[in-house]
Backbone as a printed PyTorch tensor [residue, N CA C, xyz], in Angstrom:
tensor([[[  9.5070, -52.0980, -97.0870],
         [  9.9620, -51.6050, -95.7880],
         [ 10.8580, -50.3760, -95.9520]],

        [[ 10.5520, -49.2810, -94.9480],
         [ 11.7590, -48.0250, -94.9260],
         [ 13.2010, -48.8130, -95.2210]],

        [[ 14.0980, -47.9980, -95.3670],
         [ 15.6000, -48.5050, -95.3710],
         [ 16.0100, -48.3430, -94.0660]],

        [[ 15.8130, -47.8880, -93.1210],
         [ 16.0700, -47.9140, -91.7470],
         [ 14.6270, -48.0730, -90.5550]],

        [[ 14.9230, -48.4770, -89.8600],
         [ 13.7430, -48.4400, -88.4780],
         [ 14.3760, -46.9810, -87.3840]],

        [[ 15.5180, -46.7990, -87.5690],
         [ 16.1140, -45.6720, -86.0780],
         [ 15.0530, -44.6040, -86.5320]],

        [[ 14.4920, -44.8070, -85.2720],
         [ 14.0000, -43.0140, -84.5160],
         [ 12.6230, -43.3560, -84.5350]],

        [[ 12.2020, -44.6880, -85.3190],
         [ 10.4080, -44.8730, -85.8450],
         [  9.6190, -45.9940, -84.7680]],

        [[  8.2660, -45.3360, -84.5050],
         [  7.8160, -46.4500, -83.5450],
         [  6.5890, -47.3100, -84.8340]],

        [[  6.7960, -48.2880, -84.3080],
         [  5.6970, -49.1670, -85.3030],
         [  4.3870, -49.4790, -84.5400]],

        [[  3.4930, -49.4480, -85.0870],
         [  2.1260, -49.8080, -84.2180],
         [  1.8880, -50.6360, -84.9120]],

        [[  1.2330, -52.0240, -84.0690],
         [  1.0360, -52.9530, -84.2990],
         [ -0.3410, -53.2030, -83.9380]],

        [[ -1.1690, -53.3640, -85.2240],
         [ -2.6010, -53.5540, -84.6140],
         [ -3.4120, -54.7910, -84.8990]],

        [[ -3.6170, -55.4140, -83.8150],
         [ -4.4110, -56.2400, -83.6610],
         [ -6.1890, -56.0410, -84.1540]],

        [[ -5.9790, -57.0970, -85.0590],
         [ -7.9400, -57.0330, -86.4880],
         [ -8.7660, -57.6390, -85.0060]],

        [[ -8.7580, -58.1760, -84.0180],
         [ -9.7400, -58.8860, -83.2420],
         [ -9.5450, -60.2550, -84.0550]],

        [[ -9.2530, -61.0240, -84.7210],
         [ -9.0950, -62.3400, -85.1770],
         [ -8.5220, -63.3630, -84.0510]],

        [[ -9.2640, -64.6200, -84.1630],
         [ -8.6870, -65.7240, -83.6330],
         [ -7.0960, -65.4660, -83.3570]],

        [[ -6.5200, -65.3990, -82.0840],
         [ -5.0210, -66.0430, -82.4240],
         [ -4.2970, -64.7360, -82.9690]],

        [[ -4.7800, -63.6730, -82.9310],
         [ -4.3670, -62.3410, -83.9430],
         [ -3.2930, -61.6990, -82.8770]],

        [[ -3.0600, -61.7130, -81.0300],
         [ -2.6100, -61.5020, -79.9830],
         [ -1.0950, -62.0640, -80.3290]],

        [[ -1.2550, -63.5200, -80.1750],
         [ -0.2570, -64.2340, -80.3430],
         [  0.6740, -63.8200, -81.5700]],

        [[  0.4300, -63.5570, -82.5230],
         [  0.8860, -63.2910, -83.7030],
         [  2.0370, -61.7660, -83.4000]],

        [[  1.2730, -61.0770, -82.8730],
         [  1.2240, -59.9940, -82.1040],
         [  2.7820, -59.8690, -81.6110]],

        [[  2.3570, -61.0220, -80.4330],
         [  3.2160, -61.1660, -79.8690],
         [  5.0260, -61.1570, -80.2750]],

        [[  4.7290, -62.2860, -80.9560],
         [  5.6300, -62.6780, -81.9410],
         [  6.6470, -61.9590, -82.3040]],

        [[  5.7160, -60.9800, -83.3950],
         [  6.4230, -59.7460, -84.2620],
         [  7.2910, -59.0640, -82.9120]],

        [[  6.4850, -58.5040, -82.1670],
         [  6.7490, -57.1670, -81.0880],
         [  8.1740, -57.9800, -80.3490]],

        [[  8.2280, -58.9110, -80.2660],
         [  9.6730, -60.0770, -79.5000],
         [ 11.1160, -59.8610, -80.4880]],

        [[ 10.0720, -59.6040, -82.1900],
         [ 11.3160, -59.3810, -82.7630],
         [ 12.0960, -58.3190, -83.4140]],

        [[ 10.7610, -57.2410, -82.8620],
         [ 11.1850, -55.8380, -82.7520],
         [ 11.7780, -55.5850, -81.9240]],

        [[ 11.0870, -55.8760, -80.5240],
         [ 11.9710, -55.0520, -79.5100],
         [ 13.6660, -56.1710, -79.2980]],

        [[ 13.7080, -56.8830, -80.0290],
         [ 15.2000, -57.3790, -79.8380],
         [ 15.9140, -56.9440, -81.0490]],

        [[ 15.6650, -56.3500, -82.1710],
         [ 15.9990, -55.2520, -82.7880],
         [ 16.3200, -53.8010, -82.9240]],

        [[ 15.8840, -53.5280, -81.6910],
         [ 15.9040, -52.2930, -80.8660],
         [ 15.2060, -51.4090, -81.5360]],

        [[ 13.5630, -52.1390, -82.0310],
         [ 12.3900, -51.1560, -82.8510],
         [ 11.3590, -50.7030, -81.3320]],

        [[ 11.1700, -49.6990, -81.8660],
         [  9.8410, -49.3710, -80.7380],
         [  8.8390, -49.5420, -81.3710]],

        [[  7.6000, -50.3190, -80.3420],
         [  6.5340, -50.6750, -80.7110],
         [  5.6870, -50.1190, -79.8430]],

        [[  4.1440, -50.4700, -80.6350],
         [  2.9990, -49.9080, -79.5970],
         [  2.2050, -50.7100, -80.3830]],

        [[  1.0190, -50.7600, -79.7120],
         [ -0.2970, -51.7000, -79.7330],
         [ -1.3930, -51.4480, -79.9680]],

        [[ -2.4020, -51.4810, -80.5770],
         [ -3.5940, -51.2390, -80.8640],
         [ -4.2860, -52.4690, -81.1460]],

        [[ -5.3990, -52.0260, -80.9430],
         [ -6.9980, -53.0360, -80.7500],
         [ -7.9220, -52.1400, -81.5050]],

        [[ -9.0470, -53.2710, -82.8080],
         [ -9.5820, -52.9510, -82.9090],
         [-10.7170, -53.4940, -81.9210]],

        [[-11.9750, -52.4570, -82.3370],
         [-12.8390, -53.0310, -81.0930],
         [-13.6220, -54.3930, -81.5250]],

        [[-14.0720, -54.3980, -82.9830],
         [-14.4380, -55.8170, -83.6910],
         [-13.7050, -56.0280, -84.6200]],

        [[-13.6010, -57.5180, -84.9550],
         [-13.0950, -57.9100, -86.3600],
         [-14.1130, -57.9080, -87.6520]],

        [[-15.4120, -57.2270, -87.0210],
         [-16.6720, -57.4950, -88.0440],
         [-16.8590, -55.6580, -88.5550]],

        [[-16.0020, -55.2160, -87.7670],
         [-16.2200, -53.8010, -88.8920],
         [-14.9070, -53.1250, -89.1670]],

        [[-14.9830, -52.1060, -89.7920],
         [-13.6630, -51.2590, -90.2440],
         [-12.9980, -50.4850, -89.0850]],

        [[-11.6130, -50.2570, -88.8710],
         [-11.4570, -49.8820, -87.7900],
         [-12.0140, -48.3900, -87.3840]],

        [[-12.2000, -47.5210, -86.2740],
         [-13.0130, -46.6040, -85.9420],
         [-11.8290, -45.1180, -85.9320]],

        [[-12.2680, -44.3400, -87.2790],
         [-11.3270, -42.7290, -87.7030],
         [-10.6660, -42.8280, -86.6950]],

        [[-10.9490, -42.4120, -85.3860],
         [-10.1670, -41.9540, -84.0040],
         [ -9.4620, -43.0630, -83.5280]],

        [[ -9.3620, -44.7570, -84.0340],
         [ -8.4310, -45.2600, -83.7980],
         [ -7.2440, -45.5230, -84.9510]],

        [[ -7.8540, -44.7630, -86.0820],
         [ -6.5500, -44.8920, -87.5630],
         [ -5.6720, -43.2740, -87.3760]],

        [[ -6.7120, -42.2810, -87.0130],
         [ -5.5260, -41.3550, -86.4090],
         [ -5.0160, -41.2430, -85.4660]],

        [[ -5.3830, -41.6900, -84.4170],
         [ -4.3200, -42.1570, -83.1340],
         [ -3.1090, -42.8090, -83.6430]],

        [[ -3.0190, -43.7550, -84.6740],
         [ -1.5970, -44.7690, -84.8580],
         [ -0.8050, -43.5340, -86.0410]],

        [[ -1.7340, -42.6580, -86.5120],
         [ -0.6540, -41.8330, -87.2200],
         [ -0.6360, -41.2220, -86.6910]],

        [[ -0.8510, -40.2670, -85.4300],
         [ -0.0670, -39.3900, -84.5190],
         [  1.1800, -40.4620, -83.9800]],

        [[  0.7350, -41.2670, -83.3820],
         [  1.8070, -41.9090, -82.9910],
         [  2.8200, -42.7260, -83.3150]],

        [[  2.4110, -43.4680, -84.5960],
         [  3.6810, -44.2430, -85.2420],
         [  3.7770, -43.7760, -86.6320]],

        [[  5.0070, -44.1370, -87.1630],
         [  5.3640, -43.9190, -88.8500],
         [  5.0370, -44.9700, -89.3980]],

        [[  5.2460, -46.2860, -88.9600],
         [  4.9310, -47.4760, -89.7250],
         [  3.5740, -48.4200, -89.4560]],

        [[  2.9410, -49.1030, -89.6620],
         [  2.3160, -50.0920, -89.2840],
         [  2.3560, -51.6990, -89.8510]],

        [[  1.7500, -52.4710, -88.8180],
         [  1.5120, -54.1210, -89.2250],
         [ -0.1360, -54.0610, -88.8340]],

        [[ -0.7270, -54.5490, -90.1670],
         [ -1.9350, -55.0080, -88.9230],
         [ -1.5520, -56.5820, -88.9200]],

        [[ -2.0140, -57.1670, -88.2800],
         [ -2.0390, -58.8170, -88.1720],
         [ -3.7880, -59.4740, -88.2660]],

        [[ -3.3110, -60.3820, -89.2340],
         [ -4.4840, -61.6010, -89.6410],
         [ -4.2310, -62.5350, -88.9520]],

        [[ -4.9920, -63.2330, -88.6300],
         [ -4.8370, -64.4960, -87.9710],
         [ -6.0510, -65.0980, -87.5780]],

        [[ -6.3790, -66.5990, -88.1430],
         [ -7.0340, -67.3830, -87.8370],
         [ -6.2600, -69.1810, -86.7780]]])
């Protein structure tokens, strides 16, 4: 992890997995009560790789990422 979160938004992307929302959820409850900024992404399946124009969208827009697994 960086040594600090100030000034960085994290994107948090959801694989399409079972239960992968919830998980989601979770994290983003314990960011934003950390005072992290978050944002969200979807892939469109969990059966392929995510799509160029949605892996450079999260690096225009965030410094960090999570993806989340979840069954």
């Amino acid at each position: 992890p960086p040594p600090s979160f100030d000034g960085k938004i994290v994107a948090l992307m959801d694989i399409g997995k079972s239960r992968g929302s919830e998980f989601i959820d979770r994290l983003e409850g314990h960011f934003n009560k950390a005072g992290v900024t978050t944002k969200r992404y979807r892939k469109p399946t969990n059966t392929k790789v995510a799509p160029t124009e949605l892996m450079q969208k999260i690096a225009a827009e965030a410094q960090l990422a999570v993806i989340a697994l979840s069954d």
